[in-house]
Coordinates of C-alpha atoms and ligand atoms in Angstrom, one line a residue:
X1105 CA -8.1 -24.6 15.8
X1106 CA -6.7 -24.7 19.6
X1107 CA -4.1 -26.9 18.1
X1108 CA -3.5 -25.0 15.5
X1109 CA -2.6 -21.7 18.0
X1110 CA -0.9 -23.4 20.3
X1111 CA 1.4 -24.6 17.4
X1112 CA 1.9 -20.9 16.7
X1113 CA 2.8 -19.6 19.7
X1114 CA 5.2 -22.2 20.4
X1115 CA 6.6 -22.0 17.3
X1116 CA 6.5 -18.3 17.1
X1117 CA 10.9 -17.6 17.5
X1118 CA 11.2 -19.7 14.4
X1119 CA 8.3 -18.2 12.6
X1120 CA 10.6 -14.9 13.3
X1121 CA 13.9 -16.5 12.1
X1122 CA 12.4 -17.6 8.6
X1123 CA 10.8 -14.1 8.2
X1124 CA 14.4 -12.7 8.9
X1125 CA 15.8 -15.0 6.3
X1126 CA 13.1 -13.7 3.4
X1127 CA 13.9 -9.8 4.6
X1128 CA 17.5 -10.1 4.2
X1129 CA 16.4 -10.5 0.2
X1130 CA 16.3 -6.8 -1.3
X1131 CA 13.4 -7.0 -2.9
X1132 CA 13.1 -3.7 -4.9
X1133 CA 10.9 -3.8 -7.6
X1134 CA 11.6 -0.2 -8.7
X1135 CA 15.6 -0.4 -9.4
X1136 CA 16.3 -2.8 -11.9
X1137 CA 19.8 -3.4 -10.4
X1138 CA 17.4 -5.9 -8.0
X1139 CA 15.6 -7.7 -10.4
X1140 CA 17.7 -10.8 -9.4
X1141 CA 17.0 -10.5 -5.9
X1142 CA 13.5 -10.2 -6.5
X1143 CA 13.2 -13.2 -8.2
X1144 CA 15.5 -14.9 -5.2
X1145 CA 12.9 -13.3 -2.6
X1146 CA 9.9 -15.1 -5.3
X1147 CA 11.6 -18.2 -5.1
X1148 CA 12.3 -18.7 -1.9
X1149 CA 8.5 -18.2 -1.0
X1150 CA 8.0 -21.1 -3.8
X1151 CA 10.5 -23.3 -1.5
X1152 CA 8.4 -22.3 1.7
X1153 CA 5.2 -22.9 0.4
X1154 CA 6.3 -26.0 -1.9
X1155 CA 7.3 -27.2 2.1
X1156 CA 4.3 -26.8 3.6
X1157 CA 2.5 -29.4 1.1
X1158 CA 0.7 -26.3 -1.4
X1159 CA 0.6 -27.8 -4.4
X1160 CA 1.1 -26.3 -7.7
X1161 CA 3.5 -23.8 -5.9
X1162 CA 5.5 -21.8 -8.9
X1163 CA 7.0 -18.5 -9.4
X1164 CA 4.8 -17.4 -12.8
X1165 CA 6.9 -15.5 -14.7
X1166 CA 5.8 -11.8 -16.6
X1167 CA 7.2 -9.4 -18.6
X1168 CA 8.0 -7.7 -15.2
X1169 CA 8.4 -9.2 -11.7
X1170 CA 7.5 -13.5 -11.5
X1171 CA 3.9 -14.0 -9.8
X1172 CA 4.3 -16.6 -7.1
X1173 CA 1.1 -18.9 -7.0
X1174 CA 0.0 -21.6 -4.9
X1175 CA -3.1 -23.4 -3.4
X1176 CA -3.5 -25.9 -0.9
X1177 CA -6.8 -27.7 -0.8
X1178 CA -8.5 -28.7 1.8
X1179 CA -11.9 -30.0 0.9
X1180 CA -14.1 -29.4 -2.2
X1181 CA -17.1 -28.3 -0.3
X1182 CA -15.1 -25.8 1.9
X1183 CA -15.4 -22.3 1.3
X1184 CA -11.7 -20.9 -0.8
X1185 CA -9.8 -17.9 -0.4
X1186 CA -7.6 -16.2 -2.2
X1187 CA -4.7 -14.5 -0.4
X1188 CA -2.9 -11.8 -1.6
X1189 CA 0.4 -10.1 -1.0
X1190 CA 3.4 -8.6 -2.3
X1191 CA 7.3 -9.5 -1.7
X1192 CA 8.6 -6.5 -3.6
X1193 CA 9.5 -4.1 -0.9
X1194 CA 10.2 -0.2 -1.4
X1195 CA 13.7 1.3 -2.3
X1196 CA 15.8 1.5 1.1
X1197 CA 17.1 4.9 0.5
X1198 CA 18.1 7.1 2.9
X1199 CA 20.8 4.4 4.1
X1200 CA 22.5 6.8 6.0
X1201 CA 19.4 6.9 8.7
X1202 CA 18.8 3.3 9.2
X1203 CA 20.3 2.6 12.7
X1204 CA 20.3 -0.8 11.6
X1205 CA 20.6 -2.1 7.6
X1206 CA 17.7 -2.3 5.7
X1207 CA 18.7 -5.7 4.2
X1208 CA 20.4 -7.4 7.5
X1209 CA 16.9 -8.0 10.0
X1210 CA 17.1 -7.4 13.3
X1211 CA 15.0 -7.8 16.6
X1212 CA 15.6 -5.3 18.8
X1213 CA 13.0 -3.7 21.2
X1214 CA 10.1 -5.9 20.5
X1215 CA 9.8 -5.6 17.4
X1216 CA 11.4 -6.9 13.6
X1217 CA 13.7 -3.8 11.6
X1218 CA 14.0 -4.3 7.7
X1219 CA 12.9 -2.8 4.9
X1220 CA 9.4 -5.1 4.2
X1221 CA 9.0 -6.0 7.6
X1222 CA 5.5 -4.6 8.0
X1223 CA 4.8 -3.9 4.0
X1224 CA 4.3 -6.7 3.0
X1225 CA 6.8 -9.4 3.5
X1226 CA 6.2 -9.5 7.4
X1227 CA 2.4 -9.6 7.0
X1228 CA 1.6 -12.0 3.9
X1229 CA 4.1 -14.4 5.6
X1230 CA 1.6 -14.7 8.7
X1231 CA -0.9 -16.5 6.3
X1232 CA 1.9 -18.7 5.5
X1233 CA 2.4 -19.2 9.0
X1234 CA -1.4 -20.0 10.0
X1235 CA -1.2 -22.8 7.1
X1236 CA 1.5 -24.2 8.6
X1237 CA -0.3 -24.2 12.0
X1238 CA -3.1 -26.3 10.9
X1239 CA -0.9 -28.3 8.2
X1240 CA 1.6 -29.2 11.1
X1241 CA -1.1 -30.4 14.1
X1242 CA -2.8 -33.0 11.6
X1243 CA -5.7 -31.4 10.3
X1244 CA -6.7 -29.7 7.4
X1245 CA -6.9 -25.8 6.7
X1246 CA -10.8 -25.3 7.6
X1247 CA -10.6 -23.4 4.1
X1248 CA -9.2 -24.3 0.6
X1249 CA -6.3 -21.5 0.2
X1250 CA -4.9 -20.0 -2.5
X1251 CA -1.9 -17.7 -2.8
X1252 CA -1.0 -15.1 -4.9
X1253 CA 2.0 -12.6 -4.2
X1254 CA 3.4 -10.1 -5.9
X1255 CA 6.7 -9.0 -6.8
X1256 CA 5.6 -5.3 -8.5
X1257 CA 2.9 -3.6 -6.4
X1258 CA 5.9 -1.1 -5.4
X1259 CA 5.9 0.1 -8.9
X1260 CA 2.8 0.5 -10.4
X1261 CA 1.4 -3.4 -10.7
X1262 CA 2.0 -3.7 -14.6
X1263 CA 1.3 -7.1 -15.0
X1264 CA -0.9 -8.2 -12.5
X1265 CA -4.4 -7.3 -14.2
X1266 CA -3.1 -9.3 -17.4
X1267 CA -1.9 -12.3 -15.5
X1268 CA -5.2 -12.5 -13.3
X1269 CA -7.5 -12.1 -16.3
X1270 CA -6.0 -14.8 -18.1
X1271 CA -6.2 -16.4 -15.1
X1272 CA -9.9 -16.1 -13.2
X1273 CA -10.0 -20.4 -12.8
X1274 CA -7.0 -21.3 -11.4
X1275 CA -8.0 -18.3 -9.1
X1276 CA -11.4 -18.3 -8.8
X1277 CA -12.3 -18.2 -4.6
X1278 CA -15.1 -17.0 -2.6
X1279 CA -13.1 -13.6 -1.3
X1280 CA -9.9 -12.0 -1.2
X1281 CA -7.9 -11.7 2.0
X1282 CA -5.2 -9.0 2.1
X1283 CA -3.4 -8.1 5.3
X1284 CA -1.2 -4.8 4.1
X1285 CA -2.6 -2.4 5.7
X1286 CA -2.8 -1.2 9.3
X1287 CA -4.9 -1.2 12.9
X1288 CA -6.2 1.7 13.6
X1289 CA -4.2 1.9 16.8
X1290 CA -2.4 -0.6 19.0
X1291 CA -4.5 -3.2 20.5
X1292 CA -7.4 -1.3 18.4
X1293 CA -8.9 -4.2 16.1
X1294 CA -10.0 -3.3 12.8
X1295 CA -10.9 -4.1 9.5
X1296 CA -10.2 -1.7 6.6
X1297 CA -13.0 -1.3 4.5
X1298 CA -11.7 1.8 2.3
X1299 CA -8.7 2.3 0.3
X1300 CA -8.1 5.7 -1.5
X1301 CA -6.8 5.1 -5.2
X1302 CA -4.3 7.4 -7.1
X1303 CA -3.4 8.9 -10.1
X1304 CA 0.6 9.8 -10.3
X1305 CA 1.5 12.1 -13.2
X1306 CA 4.9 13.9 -13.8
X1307 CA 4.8 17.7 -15.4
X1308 CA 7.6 19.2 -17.2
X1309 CA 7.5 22.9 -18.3
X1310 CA 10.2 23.4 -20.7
X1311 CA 10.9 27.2 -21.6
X1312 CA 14.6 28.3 -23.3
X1313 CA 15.7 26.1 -26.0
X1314 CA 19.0 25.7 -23.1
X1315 CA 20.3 26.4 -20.1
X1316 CA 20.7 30.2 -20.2
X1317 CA 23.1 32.9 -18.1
X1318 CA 20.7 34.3 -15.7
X1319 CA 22.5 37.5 -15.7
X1320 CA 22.1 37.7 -19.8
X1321 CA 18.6 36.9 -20.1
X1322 CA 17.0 37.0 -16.9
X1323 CA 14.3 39.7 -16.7
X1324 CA 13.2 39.2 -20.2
X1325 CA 13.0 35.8 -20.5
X1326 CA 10.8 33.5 -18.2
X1327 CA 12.0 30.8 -15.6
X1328 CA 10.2 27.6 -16.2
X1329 CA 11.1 26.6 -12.2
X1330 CA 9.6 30.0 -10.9
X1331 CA 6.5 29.2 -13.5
X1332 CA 6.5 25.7 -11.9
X1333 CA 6.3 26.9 -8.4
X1334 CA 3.4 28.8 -9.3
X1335 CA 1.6 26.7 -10.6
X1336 CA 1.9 24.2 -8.1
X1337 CA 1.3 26.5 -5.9
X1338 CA -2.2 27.3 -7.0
X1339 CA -3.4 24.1 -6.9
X1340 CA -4.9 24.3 -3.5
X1341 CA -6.6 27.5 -2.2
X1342 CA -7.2 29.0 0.7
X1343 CA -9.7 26.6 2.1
X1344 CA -6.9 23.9 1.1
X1345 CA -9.6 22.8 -1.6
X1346 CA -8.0 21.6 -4.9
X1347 CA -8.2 24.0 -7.8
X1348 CA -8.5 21.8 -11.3
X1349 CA -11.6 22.4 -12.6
X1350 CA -14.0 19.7 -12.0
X1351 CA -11.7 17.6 -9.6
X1352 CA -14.5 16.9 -7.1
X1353 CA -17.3 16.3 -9.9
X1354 CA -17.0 12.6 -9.1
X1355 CA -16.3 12.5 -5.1
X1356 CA -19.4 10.7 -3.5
X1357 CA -20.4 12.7 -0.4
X1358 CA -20.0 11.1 2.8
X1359 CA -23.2 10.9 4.9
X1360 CA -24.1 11.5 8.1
X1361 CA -24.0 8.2 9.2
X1362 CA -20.3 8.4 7.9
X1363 CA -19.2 11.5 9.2
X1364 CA -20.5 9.6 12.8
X1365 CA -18.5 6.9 12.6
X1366 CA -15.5 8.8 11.7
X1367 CA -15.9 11.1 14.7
X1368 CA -16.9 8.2 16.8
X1369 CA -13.0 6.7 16.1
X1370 CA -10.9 7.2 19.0
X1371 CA -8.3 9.3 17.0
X1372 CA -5.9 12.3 18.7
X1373 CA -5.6 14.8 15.7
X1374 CA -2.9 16.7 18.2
X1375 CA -0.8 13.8 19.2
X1376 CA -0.6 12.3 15.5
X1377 CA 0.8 15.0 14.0
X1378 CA 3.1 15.9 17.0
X1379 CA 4.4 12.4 16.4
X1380 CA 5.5 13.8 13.0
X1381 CA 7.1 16.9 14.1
X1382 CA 4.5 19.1 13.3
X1383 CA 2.4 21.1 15.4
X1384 CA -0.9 21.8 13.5
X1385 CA -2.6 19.3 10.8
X1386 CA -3.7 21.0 8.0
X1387 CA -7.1 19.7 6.5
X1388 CA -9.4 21.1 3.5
X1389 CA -12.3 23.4 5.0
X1390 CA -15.1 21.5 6.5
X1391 CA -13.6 18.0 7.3
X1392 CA -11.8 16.7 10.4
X1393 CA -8.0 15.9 9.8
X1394 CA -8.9 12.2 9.9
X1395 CA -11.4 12.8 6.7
X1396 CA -8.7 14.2 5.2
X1397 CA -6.4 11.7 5.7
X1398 CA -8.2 9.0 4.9
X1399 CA -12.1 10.0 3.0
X1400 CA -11.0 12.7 1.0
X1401 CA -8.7 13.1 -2.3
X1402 CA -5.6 14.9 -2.1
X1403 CA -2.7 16.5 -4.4
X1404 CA 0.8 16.0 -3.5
X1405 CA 3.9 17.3 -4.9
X1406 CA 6.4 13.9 -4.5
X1407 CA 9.0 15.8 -6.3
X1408 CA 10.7 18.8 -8.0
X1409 CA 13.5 19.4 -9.9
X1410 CA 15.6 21.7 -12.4
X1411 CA 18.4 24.1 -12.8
X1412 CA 21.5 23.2 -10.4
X1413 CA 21.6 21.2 -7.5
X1414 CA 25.0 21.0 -6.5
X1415 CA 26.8 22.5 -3.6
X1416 CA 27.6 26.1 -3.8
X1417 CA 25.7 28.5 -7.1
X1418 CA 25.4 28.2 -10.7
X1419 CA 23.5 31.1 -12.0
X1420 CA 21.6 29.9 -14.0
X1421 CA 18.1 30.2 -16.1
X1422 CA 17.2 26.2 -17.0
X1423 CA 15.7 25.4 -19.8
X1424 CA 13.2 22.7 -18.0
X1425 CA 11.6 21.9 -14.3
X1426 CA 9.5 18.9 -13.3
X1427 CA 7.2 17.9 -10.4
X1428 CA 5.7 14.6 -9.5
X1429 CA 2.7 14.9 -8.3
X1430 CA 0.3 12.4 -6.8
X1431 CA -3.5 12.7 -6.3
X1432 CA -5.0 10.1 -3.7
X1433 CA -8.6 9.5 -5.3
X1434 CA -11.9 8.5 -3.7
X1435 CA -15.1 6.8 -4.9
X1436 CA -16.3 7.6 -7.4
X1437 CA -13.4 9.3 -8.6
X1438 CA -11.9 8.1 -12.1
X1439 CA -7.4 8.1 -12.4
X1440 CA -7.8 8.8 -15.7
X1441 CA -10.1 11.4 -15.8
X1442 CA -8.3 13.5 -12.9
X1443 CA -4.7 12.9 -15.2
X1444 CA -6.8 14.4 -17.8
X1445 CA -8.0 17.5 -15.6
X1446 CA -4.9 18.1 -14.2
X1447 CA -3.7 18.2 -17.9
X1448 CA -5.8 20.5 -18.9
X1449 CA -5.3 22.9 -15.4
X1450 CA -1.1 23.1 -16.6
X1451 CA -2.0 23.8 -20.2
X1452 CA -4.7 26.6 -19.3
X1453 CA -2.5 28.3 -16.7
X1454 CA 0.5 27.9 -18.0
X1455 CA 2.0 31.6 -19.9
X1456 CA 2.9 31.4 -23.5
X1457 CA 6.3 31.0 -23.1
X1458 CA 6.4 27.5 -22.0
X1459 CA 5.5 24.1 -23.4
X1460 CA 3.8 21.6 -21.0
X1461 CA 4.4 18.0 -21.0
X1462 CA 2.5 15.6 -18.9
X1463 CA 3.3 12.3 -18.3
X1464 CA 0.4 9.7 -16.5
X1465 CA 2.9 7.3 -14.5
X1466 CA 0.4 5.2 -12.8
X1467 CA -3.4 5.2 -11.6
X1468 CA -5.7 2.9 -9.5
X1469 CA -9.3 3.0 -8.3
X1470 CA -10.9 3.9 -5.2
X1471 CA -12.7 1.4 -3.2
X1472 CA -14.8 1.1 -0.8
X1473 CA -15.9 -2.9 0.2
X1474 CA -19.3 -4.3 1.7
X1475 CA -18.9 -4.8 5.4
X1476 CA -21.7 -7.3 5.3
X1477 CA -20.6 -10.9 4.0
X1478 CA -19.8 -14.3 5.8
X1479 CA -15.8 -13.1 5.4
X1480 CA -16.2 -10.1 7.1
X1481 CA -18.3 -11.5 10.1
X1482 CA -15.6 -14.1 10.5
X1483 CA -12.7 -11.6 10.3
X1484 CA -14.4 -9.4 12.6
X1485 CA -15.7 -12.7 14.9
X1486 CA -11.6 -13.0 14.3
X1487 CA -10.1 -10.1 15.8
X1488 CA -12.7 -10.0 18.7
X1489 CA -11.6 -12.9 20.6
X1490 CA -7.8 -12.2 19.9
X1491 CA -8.3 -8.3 21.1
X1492 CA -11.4 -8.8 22.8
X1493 CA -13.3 -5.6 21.8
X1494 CA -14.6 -5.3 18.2
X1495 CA -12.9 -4.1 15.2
X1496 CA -13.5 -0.9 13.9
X1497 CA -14.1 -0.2 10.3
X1498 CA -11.7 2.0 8.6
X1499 CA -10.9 3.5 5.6
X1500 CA -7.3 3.8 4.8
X1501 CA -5.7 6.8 3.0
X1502 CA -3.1 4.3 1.2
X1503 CA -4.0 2.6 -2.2
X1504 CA -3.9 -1.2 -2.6
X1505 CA -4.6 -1.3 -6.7
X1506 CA -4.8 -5.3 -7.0
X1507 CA -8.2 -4.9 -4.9
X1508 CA -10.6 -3.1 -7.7
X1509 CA -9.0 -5.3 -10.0
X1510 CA -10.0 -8.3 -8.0
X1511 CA -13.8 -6.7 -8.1
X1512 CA -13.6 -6.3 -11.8
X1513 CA -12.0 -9.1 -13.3
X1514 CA -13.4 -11.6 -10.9
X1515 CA -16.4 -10.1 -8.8
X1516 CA -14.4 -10.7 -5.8
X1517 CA -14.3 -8.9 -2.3
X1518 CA -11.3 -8.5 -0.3
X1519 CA -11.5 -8.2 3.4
X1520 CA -8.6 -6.0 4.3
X1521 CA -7.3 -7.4 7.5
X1522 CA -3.7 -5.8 8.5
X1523 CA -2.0 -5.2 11.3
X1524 CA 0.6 -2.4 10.8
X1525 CA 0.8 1.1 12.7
X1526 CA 1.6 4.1 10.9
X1527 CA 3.9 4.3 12.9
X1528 CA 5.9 0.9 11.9
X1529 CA 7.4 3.8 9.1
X1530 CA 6.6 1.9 5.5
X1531 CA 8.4 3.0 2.8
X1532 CA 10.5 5.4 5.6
X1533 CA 14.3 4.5 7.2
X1534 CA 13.6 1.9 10.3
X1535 CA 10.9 0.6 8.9
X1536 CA 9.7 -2.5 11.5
X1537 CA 7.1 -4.4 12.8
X1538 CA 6.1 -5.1 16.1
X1539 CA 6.7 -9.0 17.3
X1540 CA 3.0 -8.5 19.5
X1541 CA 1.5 -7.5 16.5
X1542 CA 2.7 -10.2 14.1
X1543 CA 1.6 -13.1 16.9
X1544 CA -1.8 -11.5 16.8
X1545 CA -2.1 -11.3 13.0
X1546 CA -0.9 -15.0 13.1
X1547 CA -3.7 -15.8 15.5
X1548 CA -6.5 -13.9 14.3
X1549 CA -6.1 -15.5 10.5
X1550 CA -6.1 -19.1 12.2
X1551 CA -9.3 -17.8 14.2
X1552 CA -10.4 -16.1 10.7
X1553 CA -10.2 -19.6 8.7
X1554 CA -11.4 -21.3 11.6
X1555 CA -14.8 -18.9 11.8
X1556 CA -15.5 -18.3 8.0
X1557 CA -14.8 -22.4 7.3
X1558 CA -17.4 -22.9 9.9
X1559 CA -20.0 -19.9 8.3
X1560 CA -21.1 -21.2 5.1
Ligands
BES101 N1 0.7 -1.3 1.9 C1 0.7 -0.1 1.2 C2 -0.7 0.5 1.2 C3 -0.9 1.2 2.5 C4 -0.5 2.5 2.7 C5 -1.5 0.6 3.6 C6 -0.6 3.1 3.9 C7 -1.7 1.2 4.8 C8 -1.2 2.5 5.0 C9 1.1 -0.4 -0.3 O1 2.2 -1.3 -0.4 C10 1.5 0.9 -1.0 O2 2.5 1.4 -0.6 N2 0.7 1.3 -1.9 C11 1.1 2.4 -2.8 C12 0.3 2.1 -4.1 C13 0.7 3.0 -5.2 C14 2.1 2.7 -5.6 C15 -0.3 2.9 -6.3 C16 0.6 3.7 -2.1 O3 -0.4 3.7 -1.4 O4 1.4 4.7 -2.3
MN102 MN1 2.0 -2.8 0.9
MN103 MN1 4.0 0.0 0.1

């Protein structure tokens, strides 16, 4: 293992110039205009991997975005893991407030600027990495390692379940090991152990057969944007509690022993949402901002549209308005059940003289994951010696959908090992990720391998 980090750090600057190369591929998964480029970004990790001796490396193709698998064994007795990631990055848009392009990688104040720096390309890569630390100094992985990444978790994750179900052999492993999530703080270890899950749905009120002259018939005839606005409007209440009926049937209460360990995180409510421009955080009655942000289910408005748009004023009364609007689930909260509940809130509130249409765009699960198992002793072993004061566990307000799938179509664990900030701005302009940070996720997955290998 010492061989293997000292091969890391030395070769850390080239490390950074291959991760530069796989940023500079635009990766979208959501705009089809890409789909070329993700399938460059999927091959090029084939090349990579192909390089490092995995065998079996291949880019699998779906009806979507290709799969890219490989494995490299290291001995059948060996405990095997199964890494996951995703090379499809988020849409770059707003170009005009990158400082530097999205697609074109730079380093530039410690840290690596792209689009996918931190989520994910940046952070599967260091498992790449650590694989090539122990392939390169003579030894073997002290783990059998599998990969699988991929190209579609920025868009809902279509064909993943499908292609891991029809897969569970060539996949099966003793855990899951993610890192695309983040530290709780810098140089503040931890270990996610909660991911929030989601159900996305997209509401269209349609009133007047067409656009009408707002002068003509309004007054007489309803607005479907004003109905729209408030509707949305009364899905929280005063105590910032969400209003469709039956929305919290399923929430699991936290306990006491919970609630501790949240308030025992070192977390500045003040400072966090300072950072963001605002001066107060603004949390459901009862619960500390960081329960909010992270232990308890939310409704958000993503979008909203009608009528016109464009510069100066059209009056007009539209026909149609739309919302997205996304609701960040907990255990033992079901995505299609809340879709439905949310269907049924716009067609009970809604006034006669509109028609409701509700679309479900995507869902995943909640989870929360055992801290007790060899893997998470080692990955918490791990991130001790490289930070030297233990990890925290944490529950993250982001949803990783892949990870309940893993639990139901395999019985498999992940440990949830990442080291973004939330301030590294995924899915924002700038987005980066800091050079200290991806030495220390490099290191603590050789440690990791090193201490579960050893554990079982
Ligand atoms: N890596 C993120 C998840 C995440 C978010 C981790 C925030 C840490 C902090 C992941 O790529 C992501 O963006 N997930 C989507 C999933 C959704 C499309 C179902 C999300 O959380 O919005
Ligand atoms: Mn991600
Ligand atoms: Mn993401």
């Amino acid at each position: 293992m010492l061989q293997a980090l000292d091969y890391a750090r030395r070769h850390q600057d080239r490390f950074l110039e291959e991760l530069v190369a796989l940023l500079g591929i635009p990766s979208v998964s959501t705009d089809s205009a890409y789909a070329e480029e993700v399938a460059r970004a999927a091959a090029w990790l084939v090349d990579h991997l192909r390089g490092l001796g995995a065998t079996g490396a291949h880019a699998a193709p779906t009806g979507g975005h290709p799969i890219v698998v490989a494995a490299h064994q290291a001995a059948p007795a060996r405990p095997t893991i199964l890494v996951y990631g995703h090379y499809d990055v988020q849409p770059a848009d707003p170009l005009e407030l990158w400082i530097s392009p999205p697609f074109k990688p730079v380093i530039r104040d410690g840290a690596i600027y792209a689009r996918g720096a931190c989520d994910d390309k940046g952070q599967l890569f260091m498992w790449v990495k650590a694989l090539e630390a122990y392939v390169k100094t003579g030894g073997l992985p002290p783990v059998n390692m599998k990969f699988i990444f991929e190209g579609e978790e920025e868009c809902g994750s279509t064909h993943l379940p499908p292609y891991i179900q029809a897969h569970t052999d060539a996949l099966a492993a003793d855990v899951v090991c993610i890192s695309d999530t983040a530290l709780f703080a810098p140089d503040v270890p931890s270990i996610t152990c909660g991911l929030r899950g989601m159900s996305y749905v997209e509401v269209t009120l349609t009133g007047p057969n067409r656009d009408l002259h707002s002068g003509v018939y309004g007054g007489a005839i309803e607005n479907p944007i004003n109905v729209l606005g408030q509707l949305i409007g009364g899905l929280h209440d005063a105590d910032h509690r969400i209003t469709i009926p039956g929305f919290y049937d399923d929430v699991r209460p936290l306990t006491a022993a919970e609630r501790a360990e949240f308030a025992a995180l070192p977390f500045d409510a003040a400072a966090w949402a300072a950072e963001v421009g605002v001066g107060h955080t603004r949390t459901e009655a009862g619960f500390t901002p960081l329960e909010g942000a992270t232990a308890r289910p939310t409704l958000d408005c993503n979008g909203i549209w009608g009528g016109y748009m464009g510069e100066g004023a059209k009056t007009v009364l539209p026909s149609t308005a739309s919302a997205k609007i996304s609701m960040r689930l907990v255990p033992d909260q079901d995505p299609q059940d809340i879709a439905q509940k949310t269907r049924a809130y716009f067609e009970a509130h809604a006034p006669p003289t509109m028609h409701v249409r509700l679309e479900e765009i995507h869902g995943a699960v909640p989870v929360l994951v055992s801290t007790e198992s060899p893997a998470m002793a080692a990955a918490a072993h791990a991130l001790e010696d490289v930070y030297g004061q233990r990890p925290f566990f944490t529950r993250i307000g982001g949803s990783i959908p892949v990870v309940a799938d893993f639990k139901r179509l395999m019985g498999l664990d992940s440990v949830l090992m990442g080291f973004g900030l939330d301030t590294d701005a995924i899915h924002s302009p700038n987005e980066h990720f800091g050079i200290d940070r991806f030495r220390q996720g490099v290191e603590s997955i050789i440690r990791f391998l090193a201490a579960y290998g050893s554990s079982s």
